[in-house]
Coordinates of C-alpha atoms in Angstrom, one line a residue:
X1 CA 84.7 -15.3 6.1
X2 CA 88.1 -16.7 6.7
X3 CA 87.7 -15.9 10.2
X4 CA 84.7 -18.4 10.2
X5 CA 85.7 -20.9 8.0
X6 CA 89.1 -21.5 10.5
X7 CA 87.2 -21.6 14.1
X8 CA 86.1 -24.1 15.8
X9 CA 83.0 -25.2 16.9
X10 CA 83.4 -24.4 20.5
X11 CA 84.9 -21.4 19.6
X12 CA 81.8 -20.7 17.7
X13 CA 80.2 -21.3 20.7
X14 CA 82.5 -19.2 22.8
X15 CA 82.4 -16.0 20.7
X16 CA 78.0 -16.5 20.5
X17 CA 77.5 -17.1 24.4
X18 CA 80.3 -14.0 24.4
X19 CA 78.1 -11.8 22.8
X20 CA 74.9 -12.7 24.6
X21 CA 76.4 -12.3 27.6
X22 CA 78.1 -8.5 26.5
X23 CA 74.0 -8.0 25.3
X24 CA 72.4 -9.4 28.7
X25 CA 75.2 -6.8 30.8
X26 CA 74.5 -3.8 28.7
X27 CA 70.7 -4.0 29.4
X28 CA 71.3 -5.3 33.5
X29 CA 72.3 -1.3 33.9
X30 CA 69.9 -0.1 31.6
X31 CA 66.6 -1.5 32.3
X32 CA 64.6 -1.6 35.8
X33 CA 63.3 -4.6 37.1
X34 CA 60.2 -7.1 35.6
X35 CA 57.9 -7.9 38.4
X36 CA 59.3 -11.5 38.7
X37 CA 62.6 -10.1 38.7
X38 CA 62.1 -7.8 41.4
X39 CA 59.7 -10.3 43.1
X40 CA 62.9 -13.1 43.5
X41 CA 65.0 -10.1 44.2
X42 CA 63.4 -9.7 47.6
X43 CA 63.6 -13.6 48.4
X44 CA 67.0 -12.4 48.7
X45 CA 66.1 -9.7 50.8
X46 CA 64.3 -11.7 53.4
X47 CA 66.0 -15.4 53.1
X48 CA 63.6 -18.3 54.6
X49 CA 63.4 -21.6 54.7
X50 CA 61.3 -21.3 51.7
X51 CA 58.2 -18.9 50.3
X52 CA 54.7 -19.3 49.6
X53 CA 54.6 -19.6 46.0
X54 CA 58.1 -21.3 45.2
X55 CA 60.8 -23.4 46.5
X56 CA 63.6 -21.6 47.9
X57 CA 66.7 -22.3 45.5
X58 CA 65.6 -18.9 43.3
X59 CA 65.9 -16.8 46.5
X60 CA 69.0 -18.2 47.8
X61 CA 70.7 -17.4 44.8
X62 CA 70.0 -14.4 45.6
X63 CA 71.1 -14.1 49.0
X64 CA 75.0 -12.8 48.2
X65 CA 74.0 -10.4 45.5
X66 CA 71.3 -9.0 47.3
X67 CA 73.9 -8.7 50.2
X68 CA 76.6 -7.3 48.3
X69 CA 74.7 -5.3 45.3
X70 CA 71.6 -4.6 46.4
X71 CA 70.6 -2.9 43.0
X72 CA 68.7 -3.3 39.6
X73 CA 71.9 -4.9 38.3
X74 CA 72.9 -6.8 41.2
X75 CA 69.8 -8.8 41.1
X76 CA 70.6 -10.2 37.4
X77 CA 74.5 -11.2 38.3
X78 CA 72.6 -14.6 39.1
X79 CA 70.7 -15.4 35.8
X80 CA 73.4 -13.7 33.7
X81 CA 75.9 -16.7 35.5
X82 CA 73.0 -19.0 34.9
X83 CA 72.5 -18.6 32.0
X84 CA 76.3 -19.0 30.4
X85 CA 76.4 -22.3 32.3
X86 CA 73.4 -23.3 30.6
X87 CA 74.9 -23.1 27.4
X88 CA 77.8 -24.8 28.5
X89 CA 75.7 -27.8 29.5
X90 CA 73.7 -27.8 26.0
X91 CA 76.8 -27.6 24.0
X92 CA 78.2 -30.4 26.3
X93 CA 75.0 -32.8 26.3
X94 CA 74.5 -32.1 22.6
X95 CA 78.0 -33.1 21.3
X96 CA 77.9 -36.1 24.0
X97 CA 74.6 -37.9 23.0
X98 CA 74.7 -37.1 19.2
X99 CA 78.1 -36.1 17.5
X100 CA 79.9 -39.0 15.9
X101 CA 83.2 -40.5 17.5
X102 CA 84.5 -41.0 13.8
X103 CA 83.7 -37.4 12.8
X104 CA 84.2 -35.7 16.5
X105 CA 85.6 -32.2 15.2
X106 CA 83.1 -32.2 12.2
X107 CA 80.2 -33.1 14.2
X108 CA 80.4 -31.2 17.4
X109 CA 79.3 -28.2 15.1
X110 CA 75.8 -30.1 16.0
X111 CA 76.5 -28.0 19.6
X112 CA 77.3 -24.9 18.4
X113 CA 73.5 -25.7 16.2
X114 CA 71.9 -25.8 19.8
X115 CA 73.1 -22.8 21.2
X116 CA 72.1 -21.1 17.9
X117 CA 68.5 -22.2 18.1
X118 CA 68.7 -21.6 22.0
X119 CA 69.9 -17.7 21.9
X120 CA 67.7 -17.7 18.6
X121 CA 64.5 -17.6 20.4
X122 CA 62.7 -14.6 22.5
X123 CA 61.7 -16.9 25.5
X124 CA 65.7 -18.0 26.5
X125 CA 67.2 -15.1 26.3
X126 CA 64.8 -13.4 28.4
X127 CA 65.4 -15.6 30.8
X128 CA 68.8 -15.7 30.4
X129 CA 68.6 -11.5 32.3
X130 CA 66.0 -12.0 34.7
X131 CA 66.0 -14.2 37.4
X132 CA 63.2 -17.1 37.3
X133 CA 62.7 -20.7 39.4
X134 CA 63.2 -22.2 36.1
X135 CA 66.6 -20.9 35.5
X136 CA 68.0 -22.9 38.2
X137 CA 66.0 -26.0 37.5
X138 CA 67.3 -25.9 33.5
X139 CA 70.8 -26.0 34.7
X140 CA 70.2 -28.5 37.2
X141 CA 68.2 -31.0 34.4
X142 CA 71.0 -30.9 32.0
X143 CA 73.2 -31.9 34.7
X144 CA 71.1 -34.5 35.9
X145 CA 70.6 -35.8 32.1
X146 CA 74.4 -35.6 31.6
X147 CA 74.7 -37.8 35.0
X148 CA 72.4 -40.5 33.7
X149 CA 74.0 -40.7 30.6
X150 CA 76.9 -41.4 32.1
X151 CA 75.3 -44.0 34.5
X152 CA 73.7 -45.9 31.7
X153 CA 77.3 -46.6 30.5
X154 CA 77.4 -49.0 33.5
X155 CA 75.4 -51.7 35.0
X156 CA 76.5 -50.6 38.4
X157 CA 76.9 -46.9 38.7
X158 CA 79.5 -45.5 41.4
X159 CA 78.4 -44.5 44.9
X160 CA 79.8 -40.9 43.8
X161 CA 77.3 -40.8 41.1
X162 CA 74.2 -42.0 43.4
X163 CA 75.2 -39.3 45.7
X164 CA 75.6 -36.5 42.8
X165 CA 72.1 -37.8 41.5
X166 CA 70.4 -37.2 44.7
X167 CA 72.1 -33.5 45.0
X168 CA 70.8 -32.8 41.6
X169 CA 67.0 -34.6 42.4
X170 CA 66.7 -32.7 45.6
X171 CA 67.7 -29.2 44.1
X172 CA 65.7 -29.5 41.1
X173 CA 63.0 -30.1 44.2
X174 CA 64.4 -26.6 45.8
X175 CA 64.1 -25.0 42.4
X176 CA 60.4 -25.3 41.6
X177 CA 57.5 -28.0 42.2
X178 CA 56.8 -29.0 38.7
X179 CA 59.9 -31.0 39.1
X180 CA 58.5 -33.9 40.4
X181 CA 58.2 -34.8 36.6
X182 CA 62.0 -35.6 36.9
X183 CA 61.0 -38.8 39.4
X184 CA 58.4 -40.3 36.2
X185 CA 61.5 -39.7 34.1
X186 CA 64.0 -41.6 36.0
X187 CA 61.6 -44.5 36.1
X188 CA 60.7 -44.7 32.8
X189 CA 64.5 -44.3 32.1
X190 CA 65.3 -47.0 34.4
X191 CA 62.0 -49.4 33.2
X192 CA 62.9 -48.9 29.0
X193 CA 66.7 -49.6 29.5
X194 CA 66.4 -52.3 31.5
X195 CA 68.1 -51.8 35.1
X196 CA 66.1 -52.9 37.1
X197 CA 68.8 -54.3 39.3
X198 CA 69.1 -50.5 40.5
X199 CA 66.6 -51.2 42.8
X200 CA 69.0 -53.2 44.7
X201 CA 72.0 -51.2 44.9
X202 CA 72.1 -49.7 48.4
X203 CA 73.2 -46.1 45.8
X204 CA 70.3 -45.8 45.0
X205 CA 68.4 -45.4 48.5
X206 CA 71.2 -43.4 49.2
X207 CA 70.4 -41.2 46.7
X208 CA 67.0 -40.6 47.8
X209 CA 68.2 -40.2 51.0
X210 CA 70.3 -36.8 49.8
X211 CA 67.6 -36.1 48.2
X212 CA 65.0 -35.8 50.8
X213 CA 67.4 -34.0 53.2
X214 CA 68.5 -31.6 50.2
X215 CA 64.5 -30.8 50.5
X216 CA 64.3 -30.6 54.3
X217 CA 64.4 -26.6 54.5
X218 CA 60.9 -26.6 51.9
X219 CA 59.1 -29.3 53.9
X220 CA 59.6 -27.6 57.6
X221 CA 58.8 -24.2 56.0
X222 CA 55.2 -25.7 55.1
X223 CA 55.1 -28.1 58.3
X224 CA 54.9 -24.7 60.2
X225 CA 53.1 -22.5 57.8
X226 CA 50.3 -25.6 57.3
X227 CA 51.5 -26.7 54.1
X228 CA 50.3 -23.1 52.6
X229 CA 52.8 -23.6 49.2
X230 CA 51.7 -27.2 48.5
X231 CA 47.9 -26.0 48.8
X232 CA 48.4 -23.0 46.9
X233 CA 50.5 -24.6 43.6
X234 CA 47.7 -27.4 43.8
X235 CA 44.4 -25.3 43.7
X236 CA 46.6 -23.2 41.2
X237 CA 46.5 -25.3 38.3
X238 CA 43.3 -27.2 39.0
X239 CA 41.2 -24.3 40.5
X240 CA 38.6 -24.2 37.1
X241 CA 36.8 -27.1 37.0
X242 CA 36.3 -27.3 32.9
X243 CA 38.6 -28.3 30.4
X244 CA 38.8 -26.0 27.6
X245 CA 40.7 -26.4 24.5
X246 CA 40.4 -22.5 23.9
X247 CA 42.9 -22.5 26.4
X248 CA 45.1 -25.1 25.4
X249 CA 45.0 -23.3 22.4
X250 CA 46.0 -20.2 23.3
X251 CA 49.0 -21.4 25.7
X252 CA 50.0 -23.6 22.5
X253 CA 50.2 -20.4 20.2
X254 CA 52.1 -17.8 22.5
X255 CA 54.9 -20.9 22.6
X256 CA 54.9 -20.8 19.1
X257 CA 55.7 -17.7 19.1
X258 CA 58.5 -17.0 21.5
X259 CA 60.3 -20.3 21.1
X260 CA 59.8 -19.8 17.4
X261 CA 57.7 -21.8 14.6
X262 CA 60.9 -24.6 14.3
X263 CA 61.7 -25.5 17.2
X264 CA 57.7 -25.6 17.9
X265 CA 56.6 -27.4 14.8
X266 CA 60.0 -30.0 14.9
X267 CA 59.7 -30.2 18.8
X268 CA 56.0 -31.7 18.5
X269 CA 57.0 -33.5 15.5
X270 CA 60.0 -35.2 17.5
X271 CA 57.7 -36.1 20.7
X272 CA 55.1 -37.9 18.2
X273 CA 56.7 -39.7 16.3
X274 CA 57.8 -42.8 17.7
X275 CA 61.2 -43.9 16.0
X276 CA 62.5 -41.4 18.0
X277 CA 62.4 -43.4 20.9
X278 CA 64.3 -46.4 19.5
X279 CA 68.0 -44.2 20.0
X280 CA 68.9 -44.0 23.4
X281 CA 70.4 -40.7 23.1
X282 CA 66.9 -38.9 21.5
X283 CA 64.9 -41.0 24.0
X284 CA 66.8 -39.9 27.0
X285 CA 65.7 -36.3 26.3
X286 CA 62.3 -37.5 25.1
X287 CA 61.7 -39.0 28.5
X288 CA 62.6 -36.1 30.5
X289 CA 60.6 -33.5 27.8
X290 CA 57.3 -35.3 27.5
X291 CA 56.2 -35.4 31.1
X292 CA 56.4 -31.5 31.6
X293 CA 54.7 -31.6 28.4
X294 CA 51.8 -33.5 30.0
X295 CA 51.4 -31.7 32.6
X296 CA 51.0 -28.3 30.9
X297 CA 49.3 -29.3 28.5
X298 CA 46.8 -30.8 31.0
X299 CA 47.2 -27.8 33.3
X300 CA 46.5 -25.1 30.3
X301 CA 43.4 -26.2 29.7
X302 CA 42.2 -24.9 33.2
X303 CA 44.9 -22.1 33.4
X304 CA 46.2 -20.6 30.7
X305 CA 50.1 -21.1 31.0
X306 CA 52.5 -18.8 30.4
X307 CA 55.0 -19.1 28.0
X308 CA 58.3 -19.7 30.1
X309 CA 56.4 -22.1 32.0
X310 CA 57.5 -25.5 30.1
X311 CA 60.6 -23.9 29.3
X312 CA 62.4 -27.3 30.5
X313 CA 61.0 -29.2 27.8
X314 CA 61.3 -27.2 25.1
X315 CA 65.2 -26.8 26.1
X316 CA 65.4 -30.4 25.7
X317 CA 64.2 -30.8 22.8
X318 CA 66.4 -28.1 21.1
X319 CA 69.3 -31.1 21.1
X320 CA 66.7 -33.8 19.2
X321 CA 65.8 -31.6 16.4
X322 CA 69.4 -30.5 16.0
X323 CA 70.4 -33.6 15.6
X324 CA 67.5 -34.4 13.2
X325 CA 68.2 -31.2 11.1
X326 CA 72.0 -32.0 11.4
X327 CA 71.6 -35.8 9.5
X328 CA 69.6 -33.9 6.4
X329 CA 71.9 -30.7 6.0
X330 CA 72.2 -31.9 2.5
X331 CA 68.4 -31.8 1.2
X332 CA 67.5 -28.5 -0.1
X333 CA 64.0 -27.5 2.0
X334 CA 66.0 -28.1 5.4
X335 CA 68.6 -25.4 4.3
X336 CA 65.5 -23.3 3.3
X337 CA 64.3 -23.8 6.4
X338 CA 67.5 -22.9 8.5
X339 CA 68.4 -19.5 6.6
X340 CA 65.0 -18.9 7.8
X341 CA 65.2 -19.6 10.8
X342 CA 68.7 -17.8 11.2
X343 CA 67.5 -14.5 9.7
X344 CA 64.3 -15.0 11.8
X345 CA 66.2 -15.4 14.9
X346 CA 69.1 -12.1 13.8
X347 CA 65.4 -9.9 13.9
X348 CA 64.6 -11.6 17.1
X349 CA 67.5 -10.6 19.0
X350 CA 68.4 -7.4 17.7
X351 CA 64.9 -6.1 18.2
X352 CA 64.0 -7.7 21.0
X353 CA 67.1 -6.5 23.0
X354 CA 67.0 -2.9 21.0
X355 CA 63.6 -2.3 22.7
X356 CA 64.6 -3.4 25.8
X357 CA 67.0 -0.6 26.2
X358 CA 64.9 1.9 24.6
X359 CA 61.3 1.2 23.7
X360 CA 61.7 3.0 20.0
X361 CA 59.2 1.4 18.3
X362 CA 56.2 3.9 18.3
X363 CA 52.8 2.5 19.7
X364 CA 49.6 4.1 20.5
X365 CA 49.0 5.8 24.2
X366 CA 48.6 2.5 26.4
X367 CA 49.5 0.1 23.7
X368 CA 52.8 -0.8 24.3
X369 CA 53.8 -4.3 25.0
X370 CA 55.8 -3.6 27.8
X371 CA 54.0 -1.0 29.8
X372 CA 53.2 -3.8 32.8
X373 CA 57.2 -3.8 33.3
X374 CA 57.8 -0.4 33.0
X375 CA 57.8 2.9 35.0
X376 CA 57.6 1.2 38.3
X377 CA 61.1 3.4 39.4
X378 CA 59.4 6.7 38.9
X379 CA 55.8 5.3 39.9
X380 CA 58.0 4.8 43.2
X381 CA 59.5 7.8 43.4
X382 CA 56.2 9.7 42.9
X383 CA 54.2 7.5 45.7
X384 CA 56.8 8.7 48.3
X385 CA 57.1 12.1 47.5
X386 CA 52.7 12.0 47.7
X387 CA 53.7 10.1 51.5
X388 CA 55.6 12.5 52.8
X389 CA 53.7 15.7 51.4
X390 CA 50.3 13.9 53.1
X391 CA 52.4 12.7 56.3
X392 CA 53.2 16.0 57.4
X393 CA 53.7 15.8 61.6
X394 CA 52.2 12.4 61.5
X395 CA 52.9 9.2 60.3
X396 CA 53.5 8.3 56.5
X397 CA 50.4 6.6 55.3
X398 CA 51.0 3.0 54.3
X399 CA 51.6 2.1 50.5
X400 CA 49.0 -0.2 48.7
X401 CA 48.6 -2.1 45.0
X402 CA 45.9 -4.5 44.0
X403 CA 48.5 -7.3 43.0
X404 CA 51.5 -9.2 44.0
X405 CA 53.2 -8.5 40.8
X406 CA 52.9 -4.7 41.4
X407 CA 53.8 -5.1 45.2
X408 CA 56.7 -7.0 44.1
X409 CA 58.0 -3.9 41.7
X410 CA 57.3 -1.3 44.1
X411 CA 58.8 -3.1 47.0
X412 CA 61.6 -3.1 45.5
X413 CA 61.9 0.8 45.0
X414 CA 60.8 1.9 48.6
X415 CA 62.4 -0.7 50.5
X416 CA 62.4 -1.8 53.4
X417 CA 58.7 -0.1 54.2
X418 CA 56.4 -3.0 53.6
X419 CA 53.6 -2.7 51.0
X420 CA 50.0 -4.2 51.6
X421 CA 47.4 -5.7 48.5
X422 CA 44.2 -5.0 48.9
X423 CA 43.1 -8.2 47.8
X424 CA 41.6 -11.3 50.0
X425 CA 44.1 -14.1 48.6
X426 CA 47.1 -15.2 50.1
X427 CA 50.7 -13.6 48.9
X428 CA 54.1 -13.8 49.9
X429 CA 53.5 -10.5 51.1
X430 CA 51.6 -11.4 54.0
X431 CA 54.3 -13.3 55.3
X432 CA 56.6 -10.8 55.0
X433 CA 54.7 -7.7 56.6
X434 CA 51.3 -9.0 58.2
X435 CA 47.5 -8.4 56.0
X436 CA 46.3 -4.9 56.2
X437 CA 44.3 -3.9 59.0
X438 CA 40.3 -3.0 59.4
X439 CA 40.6 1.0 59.5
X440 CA 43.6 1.7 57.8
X441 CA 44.3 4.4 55.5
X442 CA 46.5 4.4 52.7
X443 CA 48.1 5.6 49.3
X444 CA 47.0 3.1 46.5
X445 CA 49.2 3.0 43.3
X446 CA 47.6 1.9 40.3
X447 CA 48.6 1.8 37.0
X448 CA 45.9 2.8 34.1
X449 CA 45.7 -1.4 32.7
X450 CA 43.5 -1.8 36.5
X451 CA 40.2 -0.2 37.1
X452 CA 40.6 3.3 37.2
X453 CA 38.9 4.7 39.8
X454 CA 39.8 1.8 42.0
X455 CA 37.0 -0.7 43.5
X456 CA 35.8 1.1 46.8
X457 CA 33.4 0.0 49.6
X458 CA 33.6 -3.6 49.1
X459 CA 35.6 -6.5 51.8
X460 CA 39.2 -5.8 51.1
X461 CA 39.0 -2.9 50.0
X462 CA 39.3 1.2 50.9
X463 CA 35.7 2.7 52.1
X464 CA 36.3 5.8 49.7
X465 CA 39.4 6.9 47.7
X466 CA 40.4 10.0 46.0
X467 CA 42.7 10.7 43.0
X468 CA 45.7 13.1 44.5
X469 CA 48.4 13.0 41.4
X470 CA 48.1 10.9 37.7
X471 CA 51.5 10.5 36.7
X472 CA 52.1 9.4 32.4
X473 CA 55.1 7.9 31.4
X474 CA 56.2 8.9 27.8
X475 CA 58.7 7.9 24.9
X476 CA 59.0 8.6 21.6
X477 CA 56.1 10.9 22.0
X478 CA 54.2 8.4 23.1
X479 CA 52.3 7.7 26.5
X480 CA 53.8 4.1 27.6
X481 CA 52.2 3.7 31.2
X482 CA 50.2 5.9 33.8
X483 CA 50.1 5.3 37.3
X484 CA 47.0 6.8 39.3
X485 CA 47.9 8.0 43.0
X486 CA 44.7 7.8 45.6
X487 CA 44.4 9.1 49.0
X488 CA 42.3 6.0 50.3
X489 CA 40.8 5.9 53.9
X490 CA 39.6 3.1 55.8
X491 CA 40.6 -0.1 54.4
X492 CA 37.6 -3.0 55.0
X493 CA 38.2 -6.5 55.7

């Protein structure tokens, strides 16, 4: 207790980010791969000018580590590094816009609140170990928000700063498309304060100068590939025709559950009311929150979204409700509330990260939450031992999944031999090693979640296919995962 009551707020914050960071280590060497994970891992592998289903920035991360550490744990050095500079930037932004001048030291505790309610939720911290377009594009929106801040300050910003925002512009481009919200923000920042006169500052075209050229690499790679990524991440959220509010629903209630019930119910509380857009600091964040809002809220009732999809705006608005919570740490219900909350979020993280290094909590056969990340290693393992005991004299017979996630995870543990999907929609995957030929024959890898026996004698798909090894995964005396192993001959386009 005395030990607390004498640090510091960024000590606080030192000492939490500290032990996040000891956690997010302890499980790089301890748990394989997610299929994202694995699938960025490999952007890294095979460096382009950019990939089919996202901007580049998430593979070149990825470049040196894969380079270096081409391992389970090499592939998170990147969003473990993200991820403390993320806090960082929080705490910064945080104590910037919203702690008081005349109460600096007392205030700034308000940053060490955001890191709390950050690390305090299931969705960040996950992130915070594997390696997702978003991580990148969080870091590079607080900077960008840090910058304007700074900017506003002045009617005529410095050349540096018009440079700098076009560096951050065009990466947030590299890091993932939904960041063309950013470009609505800046206008409406730029139409509600007032500065217009931008417009005529040559900084400002120079700025969106950088940025196009910092996006160069993602437009030739679709030039030559005929705009493939831009077709695919448009007919990706607008591919059902119907609005459904089932949907909407749905997307809503798994964000209410992994960014947990206060930063969900105060987030939506701080976007609608409007007062909050009268301070400059809670309207800056507002501006750059609501739009990826918008859009997924649109987008969700075609597609379901998944959780760490609006991740963006949820991380900006952990500052506004801070501050909100901060200005009525006196009234009795918001103490409530927080001890909540902080006992909530102590469960969170211990047994979210406890189960990531060990899944100890006993499920049925097939139940457990995490059997789609699981297992892939020894599912691996197994589908090249069945290669080279069917090989023989000749050659190995081709390895084959039903889906890019699962290519993505078993690419990773038999690399560098490619691995085909016997789907008809475009992957990544066919860039990298070709579509699968009329005629071929092949060992498909299934785990038990598909349709077991496998979809035969149908366009892309195996004429027949027969069941050479079943291969269950237990702990804790349960069955977590089984992967099916099939001798499949000729594949039909």
């Amino acid at each position: 207790m005395n030990l607390a009551q004498r640090l510091l707020p960024h000590q606080a914050a030192i000492l939490l980010v500290g032990l996040m960071t000891f956690i997010h280590i302890l499980l790089a060497f301890t748990s394989e791969l997610g299929g994202d994970e694995a699938h960025y891992a490999l952007y890294g592998l095979m460096p382009d000018w950019s990939y089919f289903d996202h901007p580049p920035l998430v593979g070149w991360l990825q470049i040196i580590p894969m380079w270096l550490f081409p391992t389970d744990w090499g592939a998170r050095i990147v969003p473990i590094s993200l991820y403390i500079l993320l806090n960082y930037l929080l705490y910064q932004i945080t104590i910037r816009l919203f702690a008081k001048n005349e109460q600096i030291r007392e205030t700034a505790w308000i940053g060490f609140g955001s890191l709390l309610l950050l690390n305090g939720t299931l969705m960040f911290p996950l992130m915070g170990l594997g390696q997702l377009p978003d991580n990148p594009l969080m870091v590079v929106v607080l900077a960008l928000i840090w910058l304007v801040w700074e900017m506003l300050k002045t009617d005529q910003p410095s050349l540096k700063q018009w440079l700098l925002l076009g560096l951050l512009v065009g990466l947030a481009a590299l890091s993932k498309y939904t960041s063309i919200t950013i470009i609505t923000s800046l206008l409406m920042v730029m139409m509600l304060e007032k500065r217009w006169q931008w417009l005529m500052q040559k900084g400002l075209w120079l700025a969106i100068l950088t940025a196009l050229l910092i996006t160069a690499p993602l437009l030739y790679w679709n030039a030559i590939h005929e705009w493939a990524s831009f077709l695919y991440q448009l007919h990706h959220g607008t591919h059902n025709p119907d609005w459904r509010i089932d949907r909407f629903l749905s997307s809503q209630t798994a964000q209410f559950i992994v960014y947990t019930p206060l930063l969900f119910i105060f987030g939506w509380w701080m976007m609608l009311k409007l007062g909050n857009y009268q301070n400059r600091a809670t309207r800056l964040l507002l501006l750059f929150a609501v739009p990826v809002f918008v859009l997924f809220a649109w987008g969700s009732g075609r597609e379901e979204s998944l959780p760490h999809w609006p991740a963006l705006a949820w991380l900006l608005l952990i500052p506004v409700v801070i501050d909100w919570l901060w200005q009525r740490q006196t009234k009795r219900a918001i103490k409530i509330v927080v001890g909540l909350q902080l006992a909530l979020s102590l469960i969170l993280t211990v047994v979210m990260h406890s189960f990531l290094y060990t899944p100890w909590i006993p499920f049925d056969d097939h139940k457990n939450p995490i059997q789609g990340e699981y297992g892939w290693k020894q599912a691996a393992e197994t589908a090249l031992d069945i290669q080279a005991e069917l090989a023989k004299d000749k050659e190995p017979l081709p390895l084959f999944v039903s889906n890019w996630s699962y290519a993505s995870h078993l690419t990773w543990y038999v690399r560098p031999q490619p691995v085909y999907i016997t789907t008809g929609k475009q992957t990544q995957f066919e860039f990298w090693f070709g579509k699968a030929q009329p005629g071929m024959d092949g060992i498909l890898v299934t785990p038990h979640y598909e349709r077991i026996p496998p979809v035969t004698n149908q366009p892309n798909h195996f004429e027949r296919c027969n069941l050479v090894k079943k291969l269950p995964i237990r702990a804790n005396d349960s069955i977590i995962v089984s992967y099916y192993f099939y001798y499949c001959t000729n594949y039909l386009r």
